[in-house]
Coordinates of C-alpha atoms in Angstrom, one line a residue:
X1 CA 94.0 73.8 126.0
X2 CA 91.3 75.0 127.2
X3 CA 89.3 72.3 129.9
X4 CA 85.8 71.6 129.4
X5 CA 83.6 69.2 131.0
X6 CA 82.7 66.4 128.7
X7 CA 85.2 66.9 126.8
X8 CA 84.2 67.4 123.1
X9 CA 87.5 68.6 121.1
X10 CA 87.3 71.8 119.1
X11 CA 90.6 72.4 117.1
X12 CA 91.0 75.7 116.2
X13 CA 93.6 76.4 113.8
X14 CA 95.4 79.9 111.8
X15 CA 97.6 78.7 108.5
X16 CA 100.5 80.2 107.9
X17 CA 101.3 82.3 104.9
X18 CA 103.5 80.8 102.5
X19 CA 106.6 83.0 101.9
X20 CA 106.6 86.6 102.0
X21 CA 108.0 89.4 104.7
X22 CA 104.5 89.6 106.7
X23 CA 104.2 85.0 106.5
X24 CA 106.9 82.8 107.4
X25 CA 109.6 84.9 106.5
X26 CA 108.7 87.6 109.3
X27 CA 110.8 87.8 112.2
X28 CA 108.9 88.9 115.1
X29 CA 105.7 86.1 115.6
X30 CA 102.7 88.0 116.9
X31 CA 99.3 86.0 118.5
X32 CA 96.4 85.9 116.8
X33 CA 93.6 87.4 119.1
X34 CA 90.4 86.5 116.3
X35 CA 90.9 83.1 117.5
X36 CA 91.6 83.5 121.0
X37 CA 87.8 85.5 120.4
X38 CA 86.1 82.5 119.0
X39 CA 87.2 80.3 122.2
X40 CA 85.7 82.4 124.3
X41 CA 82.5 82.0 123.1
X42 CA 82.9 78.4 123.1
X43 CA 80.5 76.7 125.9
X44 CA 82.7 75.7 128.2
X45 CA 81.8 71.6 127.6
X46 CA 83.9 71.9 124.9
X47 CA 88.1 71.4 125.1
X48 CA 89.8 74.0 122.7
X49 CA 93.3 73.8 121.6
X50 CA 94.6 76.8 119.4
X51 CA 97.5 75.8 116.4
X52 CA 99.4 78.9 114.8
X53 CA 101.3 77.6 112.3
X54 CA 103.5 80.7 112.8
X55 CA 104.8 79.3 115.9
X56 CA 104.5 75.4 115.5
X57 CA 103.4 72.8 113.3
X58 CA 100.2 71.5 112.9
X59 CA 99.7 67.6 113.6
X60 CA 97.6 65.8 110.7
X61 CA 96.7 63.2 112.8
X62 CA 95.1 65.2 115.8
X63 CA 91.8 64.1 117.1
X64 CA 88.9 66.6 117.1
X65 CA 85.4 66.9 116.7
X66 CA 85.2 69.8 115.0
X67 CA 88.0 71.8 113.5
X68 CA 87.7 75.8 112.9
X69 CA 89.9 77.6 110.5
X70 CA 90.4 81.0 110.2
X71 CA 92.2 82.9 107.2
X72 CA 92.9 85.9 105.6
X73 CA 93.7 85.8 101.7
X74 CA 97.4 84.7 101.4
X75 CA 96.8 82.0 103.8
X76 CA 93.6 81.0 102.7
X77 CA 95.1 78.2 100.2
X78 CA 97.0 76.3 103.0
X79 CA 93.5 76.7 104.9
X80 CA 91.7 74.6 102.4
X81 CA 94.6 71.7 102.4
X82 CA 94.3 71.6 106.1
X83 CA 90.6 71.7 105.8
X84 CA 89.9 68.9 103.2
X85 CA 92.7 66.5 105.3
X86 CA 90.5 66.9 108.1
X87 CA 87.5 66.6 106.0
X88 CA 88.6 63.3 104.3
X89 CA 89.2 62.3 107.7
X90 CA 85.3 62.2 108.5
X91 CA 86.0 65.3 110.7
X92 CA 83.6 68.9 109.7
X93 CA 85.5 71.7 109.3
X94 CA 84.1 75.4 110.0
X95 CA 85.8 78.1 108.5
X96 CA 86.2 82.1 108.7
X97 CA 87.7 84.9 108.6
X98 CA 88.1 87.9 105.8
X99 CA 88.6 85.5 102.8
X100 CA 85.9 82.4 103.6
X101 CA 83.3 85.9 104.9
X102 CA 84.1 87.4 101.5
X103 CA 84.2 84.3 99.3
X104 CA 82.1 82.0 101.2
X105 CA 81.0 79.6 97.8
X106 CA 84.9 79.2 96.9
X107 CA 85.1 78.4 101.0
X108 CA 82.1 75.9 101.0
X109 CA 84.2 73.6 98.4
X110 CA 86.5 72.4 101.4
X111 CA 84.2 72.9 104.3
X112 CA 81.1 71.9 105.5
X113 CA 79.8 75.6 107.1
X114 CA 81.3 79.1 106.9
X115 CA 81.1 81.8 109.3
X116 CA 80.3 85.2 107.4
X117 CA 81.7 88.2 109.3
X118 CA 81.7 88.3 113.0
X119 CA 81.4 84.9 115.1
X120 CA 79.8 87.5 118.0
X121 CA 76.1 85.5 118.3
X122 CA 77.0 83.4 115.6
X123 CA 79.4 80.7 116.8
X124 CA 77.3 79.3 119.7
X125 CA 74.5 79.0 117.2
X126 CA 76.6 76.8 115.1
X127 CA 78.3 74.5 117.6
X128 CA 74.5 74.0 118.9
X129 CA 73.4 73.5 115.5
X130 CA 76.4 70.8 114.8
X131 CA 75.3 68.7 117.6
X132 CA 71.9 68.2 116.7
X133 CA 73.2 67.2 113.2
X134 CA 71.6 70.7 111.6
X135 CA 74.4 72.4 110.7
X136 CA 73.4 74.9 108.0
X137 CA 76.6 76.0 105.4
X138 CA 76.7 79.8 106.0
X139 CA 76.1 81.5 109.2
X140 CA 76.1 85.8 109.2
X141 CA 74.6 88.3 110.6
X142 CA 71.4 90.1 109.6
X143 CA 73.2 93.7 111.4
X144 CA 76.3 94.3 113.1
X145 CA 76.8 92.9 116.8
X146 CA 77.0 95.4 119.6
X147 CA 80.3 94.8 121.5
X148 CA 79.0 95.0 125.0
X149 CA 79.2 92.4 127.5
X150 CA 82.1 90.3 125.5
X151 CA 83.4 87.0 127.1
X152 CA 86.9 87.6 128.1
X153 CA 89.8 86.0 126.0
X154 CA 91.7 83.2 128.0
X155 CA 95.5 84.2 127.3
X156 CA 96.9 80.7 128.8
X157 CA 95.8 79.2 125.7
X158 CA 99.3 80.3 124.5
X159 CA 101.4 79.5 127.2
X160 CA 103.9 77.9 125.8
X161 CA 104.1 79.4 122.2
X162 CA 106.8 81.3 120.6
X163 CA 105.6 84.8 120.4
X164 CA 106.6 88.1 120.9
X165 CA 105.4 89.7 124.5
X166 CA 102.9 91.6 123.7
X167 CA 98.8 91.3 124.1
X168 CA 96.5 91.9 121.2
X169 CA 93.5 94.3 122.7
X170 CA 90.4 95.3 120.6
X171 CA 88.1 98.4 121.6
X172 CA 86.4 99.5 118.2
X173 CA 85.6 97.7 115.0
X174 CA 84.2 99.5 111.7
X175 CA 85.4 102.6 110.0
X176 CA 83.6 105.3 108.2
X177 CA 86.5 105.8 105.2
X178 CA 85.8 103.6 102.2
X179 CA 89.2 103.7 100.9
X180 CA 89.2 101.5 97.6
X181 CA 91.6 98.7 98.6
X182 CA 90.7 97.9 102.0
X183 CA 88.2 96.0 102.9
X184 CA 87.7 97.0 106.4
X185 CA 84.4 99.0 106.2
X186 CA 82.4 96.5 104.0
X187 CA 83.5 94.0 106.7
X188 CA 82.6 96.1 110.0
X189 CA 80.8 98.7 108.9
X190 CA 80.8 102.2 108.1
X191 CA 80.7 103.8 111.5
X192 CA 82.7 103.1 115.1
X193 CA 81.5 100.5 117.5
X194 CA 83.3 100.4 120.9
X195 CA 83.3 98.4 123.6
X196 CA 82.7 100.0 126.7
X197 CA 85.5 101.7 128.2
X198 CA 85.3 99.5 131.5
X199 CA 84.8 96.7 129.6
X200 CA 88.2 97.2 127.9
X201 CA 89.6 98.9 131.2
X202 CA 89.0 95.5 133.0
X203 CA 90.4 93.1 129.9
X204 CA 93.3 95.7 130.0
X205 CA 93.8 95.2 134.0
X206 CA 93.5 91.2 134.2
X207 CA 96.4 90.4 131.7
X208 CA 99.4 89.1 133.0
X209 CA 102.8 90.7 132.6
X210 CA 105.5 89.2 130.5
X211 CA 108.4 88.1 132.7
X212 CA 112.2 88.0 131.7
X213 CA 115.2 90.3 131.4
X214 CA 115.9 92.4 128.5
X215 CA 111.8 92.8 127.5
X216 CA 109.2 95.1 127.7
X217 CA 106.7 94.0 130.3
X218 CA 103.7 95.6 130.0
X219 CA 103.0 95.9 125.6
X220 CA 99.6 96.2 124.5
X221 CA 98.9 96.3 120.5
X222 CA 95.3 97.8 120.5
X223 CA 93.9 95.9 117.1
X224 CA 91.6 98.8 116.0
X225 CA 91.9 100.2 112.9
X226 CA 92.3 103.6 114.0
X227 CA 92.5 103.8 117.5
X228 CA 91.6 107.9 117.4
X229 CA 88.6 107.4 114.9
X230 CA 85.9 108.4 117.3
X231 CA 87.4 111.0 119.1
X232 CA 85.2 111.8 122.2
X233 CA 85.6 107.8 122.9
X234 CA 89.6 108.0 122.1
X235 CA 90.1 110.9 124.8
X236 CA 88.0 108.7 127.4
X237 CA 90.0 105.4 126.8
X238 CA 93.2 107.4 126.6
X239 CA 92.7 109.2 130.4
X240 CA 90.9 106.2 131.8
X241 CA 94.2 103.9 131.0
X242 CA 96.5 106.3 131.7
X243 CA 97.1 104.7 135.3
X244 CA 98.0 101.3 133.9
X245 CA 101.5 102.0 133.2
X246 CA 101.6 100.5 129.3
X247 CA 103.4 101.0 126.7
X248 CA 101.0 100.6 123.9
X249 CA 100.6 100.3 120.0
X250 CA 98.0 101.0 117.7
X251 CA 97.5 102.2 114.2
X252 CA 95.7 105.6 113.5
X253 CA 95.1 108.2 110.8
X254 CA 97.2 111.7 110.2
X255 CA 93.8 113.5 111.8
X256 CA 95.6 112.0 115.0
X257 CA 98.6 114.8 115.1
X258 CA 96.1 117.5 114.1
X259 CA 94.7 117.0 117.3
X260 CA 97.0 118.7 120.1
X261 CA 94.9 117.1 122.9
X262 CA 94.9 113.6 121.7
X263 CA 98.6 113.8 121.3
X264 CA 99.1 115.0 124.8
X265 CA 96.9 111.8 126.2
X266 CA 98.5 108.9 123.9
X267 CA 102.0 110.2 125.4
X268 CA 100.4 110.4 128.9
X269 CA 98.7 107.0 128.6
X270 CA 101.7 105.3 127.1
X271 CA 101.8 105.5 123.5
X272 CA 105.0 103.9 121.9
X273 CA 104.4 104.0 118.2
X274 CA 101.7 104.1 115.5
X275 CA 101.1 102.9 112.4
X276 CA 100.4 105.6 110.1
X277 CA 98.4 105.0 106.5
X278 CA 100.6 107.6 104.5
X279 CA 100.0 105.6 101.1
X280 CA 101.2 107.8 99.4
X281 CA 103.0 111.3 98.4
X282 CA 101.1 111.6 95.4
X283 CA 97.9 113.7 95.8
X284 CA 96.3 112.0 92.9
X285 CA 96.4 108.9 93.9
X286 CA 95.0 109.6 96.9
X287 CA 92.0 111.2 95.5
X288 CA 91.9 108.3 93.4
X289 CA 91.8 106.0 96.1
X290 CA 89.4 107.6 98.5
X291 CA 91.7 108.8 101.0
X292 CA 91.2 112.3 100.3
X293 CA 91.7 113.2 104.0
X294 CA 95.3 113.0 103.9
X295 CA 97.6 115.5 102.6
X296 CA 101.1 114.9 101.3
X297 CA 102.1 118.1 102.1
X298 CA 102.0 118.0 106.0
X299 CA 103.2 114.8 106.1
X300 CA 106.3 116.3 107.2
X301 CA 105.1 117.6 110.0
X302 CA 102.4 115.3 110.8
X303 CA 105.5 112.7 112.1
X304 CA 107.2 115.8 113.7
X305 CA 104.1 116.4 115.9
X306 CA 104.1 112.5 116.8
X307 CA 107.8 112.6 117.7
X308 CA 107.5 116.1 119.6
X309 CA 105.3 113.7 121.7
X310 CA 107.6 111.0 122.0
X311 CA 105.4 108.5 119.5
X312 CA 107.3 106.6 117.0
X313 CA 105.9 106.4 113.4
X314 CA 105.6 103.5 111.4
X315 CA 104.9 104.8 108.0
X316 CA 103.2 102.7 105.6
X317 CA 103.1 103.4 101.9
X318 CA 101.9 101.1 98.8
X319 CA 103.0 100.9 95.0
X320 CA 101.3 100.7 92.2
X321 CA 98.6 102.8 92.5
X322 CA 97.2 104.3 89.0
X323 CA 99.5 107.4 89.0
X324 CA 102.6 105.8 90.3
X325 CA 105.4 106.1 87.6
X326 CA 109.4 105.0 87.4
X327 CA 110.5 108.0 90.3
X328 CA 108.0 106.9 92.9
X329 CA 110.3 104.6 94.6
X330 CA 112.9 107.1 94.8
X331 CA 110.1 109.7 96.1
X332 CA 109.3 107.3 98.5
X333 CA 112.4 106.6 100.1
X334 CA 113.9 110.1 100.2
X335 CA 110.8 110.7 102.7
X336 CA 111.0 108.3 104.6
X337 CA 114.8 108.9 105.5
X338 CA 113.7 113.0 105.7
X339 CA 110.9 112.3 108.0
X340 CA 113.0 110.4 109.7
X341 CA 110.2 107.1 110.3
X342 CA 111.2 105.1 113.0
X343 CA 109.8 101.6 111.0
X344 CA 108.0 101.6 107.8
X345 CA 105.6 99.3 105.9
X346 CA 106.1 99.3 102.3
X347 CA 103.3 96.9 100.3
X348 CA 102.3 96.0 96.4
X349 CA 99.0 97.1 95.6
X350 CA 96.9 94.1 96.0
X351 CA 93.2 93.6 94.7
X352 CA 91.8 91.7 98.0
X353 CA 88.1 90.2 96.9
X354 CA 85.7 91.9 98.7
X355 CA 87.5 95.1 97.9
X356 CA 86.1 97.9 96.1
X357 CA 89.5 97.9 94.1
X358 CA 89.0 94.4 93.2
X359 CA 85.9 95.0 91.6
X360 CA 87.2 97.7 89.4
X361 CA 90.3 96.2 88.2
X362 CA 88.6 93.0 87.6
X363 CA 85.8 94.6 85.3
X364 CA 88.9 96.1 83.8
X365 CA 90.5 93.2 83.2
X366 CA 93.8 93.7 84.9
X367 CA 94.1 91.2 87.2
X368 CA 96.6 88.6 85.8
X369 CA 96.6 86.3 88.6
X370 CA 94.3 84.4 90.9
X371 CA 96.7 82.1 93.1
X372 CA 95.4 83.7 96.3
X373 CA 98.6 82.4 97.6
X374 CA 100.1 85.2 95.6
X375 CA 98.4 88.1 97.4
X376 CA 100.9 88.5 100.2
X377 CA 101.4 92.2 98.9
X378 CA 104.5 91.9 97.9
X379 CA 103.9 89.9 94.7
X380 CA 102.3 91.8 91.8
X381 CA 98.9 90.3 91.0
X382 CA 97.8 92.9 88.1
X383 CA 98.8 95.1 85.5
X384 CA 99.3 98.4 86.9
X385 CA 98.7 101.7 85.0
X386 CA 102.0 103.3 84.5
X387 CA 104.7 100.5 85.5
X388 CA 104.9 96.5 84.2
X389 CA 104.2 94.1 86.6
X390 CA 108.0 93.5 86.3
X391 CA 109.1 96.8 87.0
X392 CA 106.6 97.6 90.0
X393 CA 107.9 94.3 91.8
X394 CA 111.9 94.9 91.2
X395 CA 111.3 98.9 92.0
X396 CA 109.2 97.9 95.3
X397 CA 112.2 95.0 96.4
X398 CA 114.6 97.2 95.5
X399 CA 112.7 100.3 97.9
X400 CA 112.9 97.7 100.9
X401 CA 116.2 97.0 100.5
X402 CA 117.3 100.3 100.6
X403 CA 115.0 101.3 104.1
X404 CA 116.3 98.7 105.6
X405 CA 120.1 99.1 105.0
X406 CA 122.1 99.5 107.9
X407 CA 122.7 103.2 106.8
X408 CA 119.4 103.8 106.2
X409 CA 118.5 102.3 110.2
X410 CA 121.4 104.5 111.5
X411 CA 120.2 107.7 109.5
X412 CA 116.5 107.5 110.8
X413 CA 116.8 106.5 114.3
X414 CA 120.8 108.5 115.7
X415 CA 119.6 110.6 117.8
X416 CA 115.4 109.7 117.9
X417 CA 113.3 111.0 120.8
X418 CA 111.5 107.6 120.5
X419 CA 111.8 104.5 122.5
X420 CA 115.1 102.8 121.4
X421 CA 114.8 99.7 123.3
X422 CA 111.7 98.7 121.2
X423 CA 112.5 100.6 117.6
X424 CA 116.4 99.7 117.3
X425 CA 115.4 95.8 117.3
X426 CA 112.4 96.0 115.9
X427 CA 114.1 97.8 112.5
X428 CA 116.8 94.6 112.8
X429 CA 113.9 92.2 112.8
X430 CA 112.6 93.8 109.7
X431 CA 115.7 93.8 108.5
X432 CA 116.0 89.8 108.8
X433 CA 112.6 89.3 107.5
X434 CA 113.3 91.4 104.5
X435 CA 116.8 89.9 103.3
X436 CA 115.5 86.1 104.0
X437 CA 112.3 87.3 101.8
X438 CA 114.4 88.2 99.2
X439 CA 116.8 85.5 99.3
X440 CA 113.4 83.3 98.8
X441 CA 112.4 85.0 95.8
X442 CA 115.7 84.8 94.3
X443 CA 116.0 80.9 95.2
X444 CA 112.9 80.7 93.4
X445 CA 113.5 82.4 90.6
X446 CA 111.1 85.1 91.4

């Protein structure tokens, strides 16, 4: 908890997702930094307490004056239970986050006021607004927020909780791709902001190392959404870190390995792994699907450049795209065990709203079902265009079974050049997550 000084209560809470490999079924419980955001820009007359219901359970009963509730699509149903128990408690209830920002109406039915976007500038208008008694019911943003001078995140505010040791750092937002099913760049904008590199360089060199045997200590996961995107700020960050002994995570395009100099500063800075938006092997689709920039072809040796570097590669890849037919599983898998991936992420096409792909297949008709509790990826939501719904989901379980067999671990990471303190454990914690998701869905029926 946070301490203020007259001591109103702001309860800040993230749902968890119901079910599913990336919900409650994951193994390896990661923080949520978005929050940790909003309750630093919390006046500081105002006690915050943060609830993951990744880590622990939420308490019905708890006292607060206002409760915020953030939630992406899967978990946005268990965000309006929470919200209207609160509510019918005589208690106002804020929420955001991707779903609320992109379906703020659907929100407003079991909340009193939504943040639209980012709470940067916002949120201290609303909590200012709420004590006068003039809350308004959508706040957002008439441009973007710069991302200078940001109020530092207060990491104690997890002491305590059950998560992997790792921090959560952000240094860009927005992205200049408009690839159909993500929703990032109609939610940050089409172009790179960073932070300034001190500003980040600072954040970076106040937090706390994790203590214990048998962990890595110093673990950053930098939250951007392609941590190389602009690349004259990428090489700055990458040399001005460099001294800060971290072993670091991000996620980035394949433009990264084209690039021998940005290789050679992510290994010198301390680059451990990244995750890598193959999508897909098929050409077509990718066309299809506005990611022209990437090329099947070199994929190959895209992942041999990131290796030659000592970076691991978490691959990720989706089914059901337009062109995908019966042998894409089997595509899919034989590269991943000839690339020889250190992790990969393997999704179900999945119409977010908000998302360019939503808007399609719903003027198309194709989208068969609206339980947003449903669109964990790995639950078919809508007829695809060359597989039935029934054959894309048992093709897709069947695909993650098979990466994450014990042969399949042994066969990609014998002999890797990659960190195998962090990669061997982390492909048995996906491991877990995947066999208790499946013994879920067959326990349901599913």
């Amino acid at each position: 908890m946070k301490k203020g000084c007259r001591g109103k209560r702001l309860l800040l809470v993230s749902p968890v997702v119901k079910g599913g490999i990336m919900g409650e079924d994951f193994f390896f419980r990661l923080p949520t930094l978005g929050l940790l955001k909003v309750a630093a820009l919390t006046p500081r007359e105002w006690d915050v307490t943060i609830v993951d219901e990744k880590v622990e359970a939420l308490d019905p009963g708890a006292d607060a004056d206002l409760v915020g509730i953030t939630a992406m699509t899967p978990a946005v149903k268990r965000g309006y239970e929470i919200a209207d128990a609160f509510r019918e408690r005589g208690i106002p209830v804020v929420m955001g986050g991707m779903h609320p920002s992109k379906m703020p109406d659907e929100a407003l039915s079991h909340c009193d006021a939504v943040v639209v976007g980012e709470a940067e500038g916002l949120w201290p208008r609303l909590l200012s607004d709420l004590e006068r008694g003039t809350l308004r019911r959508i706040y957002r943003h008439d441009s973007y927020p710069a991302l200078e001078g940001l109020p530092p995140v207060d990491w104690s505010l997890y002491e305590g909780k059950r998560y992997l040791p790792v921090h959560f750092v952000e240094t860009a937002r927005g992205c200049p791709h408009d690839c159909e099913f993500c929703s990032v760049t109609n939610s940050f904008g089409a172009t790179f902001r960073t932070r300034p590199l001190e500003e980040v360089a600072a954040e970076i060199a106040s937090l706390k190392p994790f203590e214990g045997r048998f962990i890595l200590r110093n673990v950053v996961f930098f939250v951007d959404d392609n941590i190389v995107g602009n690349r004259r700020y990428a090489r700055a960050f990458f040399e001005r870190i460099a001294d800060f002994n971290l072993k670091w995570l991000g996620q980035a395009s394949v433009n990264a390995a084209r690039d021998p100099e940005i290789l050679r500063l992510m290994q010198k800075s301390g680059c451990m792994g990244l995750l890598v938006g193959f999508e897909t092997l098929s050409e077509e689709n990718l066309r299809r699907v506005g990611k022209s920039f990437n090329h099947p072809e070199a994929y190959i040796d895209v992942v041999r450049r990131f290796h030659d570097h000592g970076i691991g590669v978490d691959g990720a890849f989706v089914f059901g795209l337009d062109g995908d037919d019966e042998g894409v599983f089997d595509r899919t898998l034989e590269f991943v065990l000839r690339a020889r991936l250190d992790i990969c992420y393997m999704s179900i096409l999945t119409p977010f709203p908000g998302t360019a792909l939503y808007e399609r297949l719903d003027a198309e008709g194709r989208i068969i079902d609206r339980d947003w509790s449903n669109y964990t990826t790995n639950t078919v939501v809508f007829r695809p265009g060359r597989l039935t719904p029934e054959r894309l989901l048992e093709g897709y379980r069947s695909a993650l079974r098979e990466a994450y067999s014990l042969s399949s671990i042994v066969r990609r990471l014998w002999g890797a050049t990659t960190k195998k303190n962090f990669f061997w454990p982390m492909n048995i914690g996906f491991r877990q997550s995947v066999r208790k998701a499946s013994a879920g869905a067959a326990a349901h029926g599913a």
